[in-house]
Amino acid sequence: QVQLVESGGGLVQAGGSLRLSCAASGRTFSIYVMGWFRQAPGKEREFVGGIRWSGGSTYYADSVKGGRFTISRDSAKNTVYLQMNSLKPEDTAVYYCAARMAIRASFLEADYDYWGQGTQVTVSS
């Protein structure tokens, strides 16, 4: 009932910036929280940050707190963004957006109901 389409991944050098987009369609009125996750090669998928679909309040993993990553939304376009600055090689991963159909925010993968296809972000040294 919800479809998520990501874009914006690519190759960037350390210290650079990249903005990922995730466009939602379908029953978007049922979305309470949109989250970003990432999975590095051979590693577990980890939470990056999230945003409330209505209101726009955000929350982040400790590893990206301090302004490096910023999540925002464009309600008119049903799109959320992940702005990534000061990128590090350890940020290299497949990045996923996900939608949660419950009011409580969560950093748990199992709490999200719909997922995008993922987009590769590679940060070179």
mmCIF file with all atom_site columns, C-alpha atoms in Angstrom, residues 5-103:
data_model
loop_
_atom_site.group_PDB
_atom_site.id
_atom_site.type_symbol
_atom_site.label_atom_id
_atom_site.label_alt_id
_atom_site.label_comp_id
_atom_site.label_asym_id
_atom_site.label_entity_id
_atom_site.label_seq_id
_atom_site.pdbx_PDB_ins_code
_atom_site.Cartn_x
_atom_site.Cartn_y
_atom_site.Cartn_z
_atom_site.occupancy
_atom_site.B_iso_or_equiv
_atom_site.pdbx_formal_charge
_atom_site.auth_seq_id
_atom_site.auth_comp_id
_atom_site.auth_asym_id
_atom_site.auth_atom_id
_atom_site.pdbx_PDB_model_num
ATOM 1  C CA . VAL A 1 5   ? 11.548 5.168  -4.356 1.00 0.00 ? 5   VAL A CA 1
ATOM 2  C CA . GLU A 1 6   ? 15.061 6.325  -3.490 1.00 0.00 ? 6   GLU A CA 1
ATOM 3  C CA . SER A 1 7   ? 17.518 8.387  -5.472 1.00 0.00 ? 7   SER A CA 1
ATOM 4  C CA . GLY A 1 8   ? 20.696 10.381 -4.972 1.00 0.00 ? 8   GLY A CA 1
ATOM 5  C CA . GLY A 1 9   ? 23.294 7.763  -4.133 1.00 0.00 ? 9   GLY A CA 1
ATOM 6  C CA . GLY A 1 10  ? 26.725 7.798  -5.686 1.00 0.00 ? 10  GLY A CA 1
ATOM 7  C CA . LEU A 1 11  ? 30.444 8.230  -5.180 1.00 0.00 ? 11  LEU A CA 1
ATOM 8  C CA . VAL A 1 12  ? 31.833 11.110 -3.148 1.00 0.00 ? 12  VAL A CA 1
ATOM 9  C CA . GLN A 1 13  ? 35.223 11.854 -1.638 1.00 0.00 ? 13  GLN A CA 1
ATOM 10 C CA . ALA A 1 14  ? 35.764 12.142 2.088  1.00 0.00 ? 14  ALA A CA 1
ATOM 11 C CA . GLY A 1 15  ? 34.578 15.480 3.416  1.00 0.00 ? 15  GLY A CA 1
ATOM 12 C CA . GLY A 1 16  ? 32.043 15.878 0.643  1.00 0.00 ? 16  GLY A CA 1
ATOM 13 C CA . SER A 1 17  ? 28.267 16.045 0.703  1.00 0.00 ? 17  SER A CA 1
ATOM 14 C CA . LEU A 1 18  ? 25.412 14.074 -0.761 1.00 0.00 ? 18  LEU A CA 1
ATOM 15 C CA . ARG A 1 19  ? 21.629 14.321 -0.566 1.00 0.00 ? 19  ARG A CA 1
ATOM 16 C CA . LEU A 1 20  ? 19.431 11.252 -0.758 1.00 0.00 ? 20  LEU A CA 1
ATOM 17 C CA . SER A 1 21  ? 15.748 11.445 -1.638 1.00 0.00 ? 21  SER A CA 1
ATOM 18 C CA . CYS A 1 22  ? 12.898 9.063  -0.891 1.00 0.00 ? 22  CYS A CA 1
ATOM 19 C CA . ALA A 1 23  ? 9.564  9.616  -2.611 1.00 0.00 ? 23  ALA A CA 1
ATOM 20 C CA . ALA A 1 24  ? 6.515  7.941  -1.069 1.00 0.00 ? 24  ALA A CA 1
ATOM 21 C CA . SER A 1 25  ? 3.301  7.030  -2.845 1.00 0.00 ? 25  SER A CA 1
ATOM 22 C CA . GLY A 1 26  ? 0.167  5.039  -2.086 1.00 0.00 ? 26  GLY A CA 1
ATOM 23 C CA . ARG A 1 27  ? -1.375 5.261  1.384  1.00 0.00 ? 27  ARG A CA 1
ATOM 24 C CA . THR A 1 28  ? 0.978  7.979  2.540  1.00 0.00 ? 28  THR A CA 1
ATOM 25 C CA . PHE A 1 29  ? -1.694 9.283  4.920  1.00 0.00 ? 29  PHE A CA 1
ATOM 26 C CA . SER A 1 30  ? -0.991 6.218  7.064  1.00 0.00 ? 30  SER A CA 1
ATOM 27 C CA . ILE A 1 31  ? 2.711  7.018  7.510  1.00 0.00 ? 31  ILE A CA 1
ATOM 28 C CA . TYR A 1 32  ? 3.700  8.373  10.912 1.00 0.00 ? 32  TYR A CA 1
ATOM 29 C CA . VAL A 1 33  ? 7.487  8.042  10.766 1.00 0.00 ? 33  VAL A CA 1
ATOM 30 C CA . MET A 1 34  ? 9.996  7.833  7.946  1.00 0.00 ? 34  MET A CA 1
ATOM 31 C CA . GLY A 1 35  ? 13.377 6.375  8.787  1.00 0.00 ? 35  GLY A CA 1
ATOM 32 C CA . TRP A 1 36  ? 16.769 6.039  7.144  1.00 0.00 ? 36  TRP A CA 1
ATOM 33 C CA . PHE A 1 37  ? 18.914 2.950  7.610  1.00 0.00 ? 37  PHE A CA 1
ATOM 34 C CA . ARG A 1 38  ? 22.228 1.858  6.153  1.00 0.00 ? 38  ARG A CA 1
ATOM 35 C CA . GLN A 1 39  ? 24.057 -1.412 5.679  1.00 0.00 ? 39  GLN A CA 1
ATOM 36 C CA . ALA A 1 40  ? 27.772 -1.631 5.033  1.00 0.00 ? 40  ALA A CA 1
ATOM 37 C CA . PRO A 1 41  ? 29.258 -4.696 3.310  1.00 0.00 ? 41  PRO A CA 1
ATOM 38 C CA . GLY A 1 42  ? 29.297 -7.631 5.706  1.00 0.00 ? 42  GLY A CA 1
ATOM 39 C CA . LYS A 1 43  ? 27.639 -5.588 8.458  1.00 0.00 ? 43  LYS A CA 1
ATOM 40 C CA . GLU A 1 44  ? 24.216 -5.438 10.049 1.00 0.00 ? 44  GLU A CA 1
ATOM 41 C CA . ARG A 1 45  ? 21.691 -2.888 8.933  1.00 0.00 ? 45  ARG A CA 1
ATOM 42 C CA . GLU A 1 46  ? 21.762 0.087  11.286 1.00 0.00 ? 46  GLU A CA 1
ATOM 43 C CA . PHE A 1 47  ? 19.513 3.022  12.008 1.00 0.00 ? 47  PHE A CA 1
ATOM 44 C CA . VAL A 1 48  ? 20.643 6.446  10.794 1.00 0.00 ? 48  VAL A CA 1
ATOM 45 C CA . GLY A 1 49  ? 17.772 8.770  11.651 1.00 0.00 ? 49  GLY A CA 1
ATOM 46 C CA . GLY A 1 50  ? 14.068 9.412  11.338 1.00 0.00 ? 50  GLY A CA 1
ATOM 47 C CA . ILE A 1 51  ? 11.470 12.101 10.867 1.00 0.00 ? 51  ILE A CA 1
ATOM 48 C CA . ARG A 1 52  ? 7.807  12.372 11.719 1.00 0.00 ? 52  ARG A CA 1
ATOM 49 C CA . TRP A 1 53  ? 5.704  12.537 8.577  1.00 0.00 ? 53  TRP A CA 1
ATOM 50 C CA . SER A 1 54  ? 3.527  15.195 10.199 1.00 0.00 ? 54  SER A CA 1
ATOM 51 C CA . GLY A 1 55  ? 5.268  17.901 12.172 1.00 0.00 ? 55  GLY A CA 1
ATOM 52 C CA . GLY A 1 56  ? 8.757  17.119 10.931 1.00 0.00 ? 56  GLY A CA 1
ATOM 53 C CA . SER A 1 57  ? 10.506 16.403 14.230 1.00 0.00 ? 57  SER A CA 1
ATOM 54 C CA . THR A 1 58  ? 13.709 14.423 13.746 1.00 0.00 ? 58  THR A CA 1
ATOM 55 C CA . TYR A 1 59  ? 15.910 12.023 15.678 1.00 0.00 ? 59  TYR A CA 1
ATOM 56 C CA . TYR A 1 60  ? 19.324 10.587 14.863 1.00 0.00 ? 60  TYR A CA 1
ATOM 57 C CA . ALA A 1 61  ? 21.733 7.829  15.710 1.00 0.00 ? 61  ALA A CA 1
ATOM 58 C CA . ASP A 1 62  ? 24.650 8.895  17.900 1.00 0.00 ? 62  ASP A CA 1
ATOM 59 C CA . SER A 1 63  ? 27.098 8.354  15.057 1.00 0.00 ? 63  SER A CA 1
ATOM 60 C CA . VAL A 1 64  ? 25.580 11.152 12.964 1.00 0.00 ? 64  VAL A CA 1
ATOM 61 C CA . LYS A 1 65  ? 24.516 13.617 15.644 1.00 0.00 ? 65  LYS A CA 1
ATOM 62 C CA . GLY A 1 66  ? 26.104 17.029 15.640 1.00 0.00 ? 66  GLY A CA 1
ATOM 63 C CA . GLY A 1 67  ? 24.877 18.260 12.288 1.00 0.00 ? 67  GLY A CA 1
ATOM 64 C CA . ARG A 1 68  ? 26.638 15.895 9.870  1.00 0.00 ? 68  ARG A CA 1
ATOM 65 C CA . PHE A 1 69  ? 23.373 14.359 8.709  1.00 0.00 ? 69  PHE A CA 1
ATOM 66 C CA . THR A 1 70  ? 20.058 16.192 8.426  1.00 0.00 ? 70  THR A CA 1
ATOM 67 C CA . ILE A 1 71  ? 16.665 14.705 7.630  1.00 0.00 ? 71  ILE A CA 1
ATOM 68 C CA . SER A 1 72  ? 13.936 16.877 6.158  1.00 0.00 ? 72  SER A CA 1
ATOM 69 C CA . ARG A 1 73  ? 10.715 16.481 4.245  1.00 0.00 ? 73  ARG A CA 1
ATOM 70 C CA . ASP A 1 74  ? 8.748  18.094 1.437  1.00 0.00 ? 74  ASP A CA 1
ATOM 71 C CA . SER A 1 75  ? 5.100  17.448 2.207  1.00 0.00 ? 75  SER A CA 1
ATOM 72 C CA . ALA A 1 76  ? 3.886  18.617 -1.198 1.00 0.00 ? 76  ALA A CA 1
ATOM 73 C CA . LYS A 1 77  ? 6.091  16.027 -2.901 1.00 0.00 ? 77  LYS A CA 1
ATOM 74 C CA . ASN A 1 78  ? 5.641  13.278 -0.277 1.00 0.00 ? 78  ASN A CA 1
ATOM 75 C CA . THR A 1 79  ? 9.418  13.137 -0.173 1.00 0.00 ? 79  THR A CA 1
ATOM 76 C CA . VAL A 1 80  ? 11.963 12.892 2.618  1.00 0.00 ? 80  VAL A CA 1
ATOM 77 C CA . TYR A 1 81  ? 15.629 13.768 2.301  1.00 0.00 ? 81  TYR A CA 1
ATOM 78 C CA . LEU A 1 82  ? 18.848 12.751 3.956  1.00 0.00 ? 82  LEU A CA 1
ATOM 79 C CA . GLN A 1 83  ? 21.442 15.490 3.633  1.00 0.00 ? 83  GLN A CA 1
ATOM 80 C CA . MET A 1 84  ? 24.884 14.086 4.405  1.00 0.00 ? 84  MET A CA 1
ATOM 81 C CA . ASN A 1 85  ? 27.822 16.405 5.004  1.00 0.00 ? 85  ASN A CA 1
ATOM 82 C CA . SER A 1 86  ? 31.424 15.824 6.055  1.00 0.00 ? 86  SER A CA 1
ATOM 83 C CA . LEU A 1 87  ? 31.194 12.289 4.762  1.00 0.00 ? 87  LEU A CA 1
ATOM 84 C CA . LYS A 1 88  ? 33.666 9.694  5.984  1.00 0.00 ? 88  LYS A CA 1
ATOM 85 C CA . PRO A 1 89  ? 34.767 6.401  4.423  1.00 0.00 ? 89  PRO A CA 1
ATOM 86 C CA . GLU A 1 90  ? 32.938 4.583  7.219  1.00 0.00 ? 90  GLU A CA 1
ATOM 87 C CA . ASP A 1 91  ? 29.694 6.090  5.906  1.00 0.00 ? 91  ASP A CA 1
ATOM 88 C CA . THR A 1 92  ? 30.002 3.846  2.850  1.00 0.00 ? 92  THR A CA 1
ATOM 89 C CA . ALA A 1 93  ? 26.901 1.650  2.749  1.00 0.00 ? 93  ALA A CA 1
ATOM 90 C CA . VAL A 1 94  ? 23.647 0.913  1.015  1.00 0.00 ? 94  VAL A CA 1
ATOM 91 C CA . TYR A 1 95  ? 21.153 3.432  2.359  1.00 0.00 ? 95  TYR A CA 1
ATOM 92 C CA . TYR A 1 96  ? 17.479 2.553  2.741  1.00 0.00 ? 96  TYR A CA 1
ATOM 93 C CA . CYS A 1 97  ? 14.402 4.590  3.532  1.00 0.00 ? 97  CYS A CA 1
ATOM 94 C CA . ALA A 1 98  ? 11.544 2.987  5.416  1.00 0.00 ? 98  ALA A CA 1
ATOM 95 C CA . ALA A 1 99  ? 8.026  3.925  6.501  1.00 0.00 ? 99  ALA A CA 1
ATOM 96 C CA . ARG A 1 100 ? 6.489  3.200  9.895  1.00 0.00 ? 100 ARG A CA 1
ATOM 97 C CA . MET A 1 101 ? 2.712  3.040  10.242 1.00 0.00 ? 101 MET A CA 1
ATOM 98 C CA . ALA A 1 102 ? 2.610  3.720  13.996 1.00 0.00 ? 102 ALA A CA 1
ATOM 99 C CA . ILE A 1 103 ? 2.770  6.921  15.975 1.00 0.00 ? 103 ILE A CA 1
#
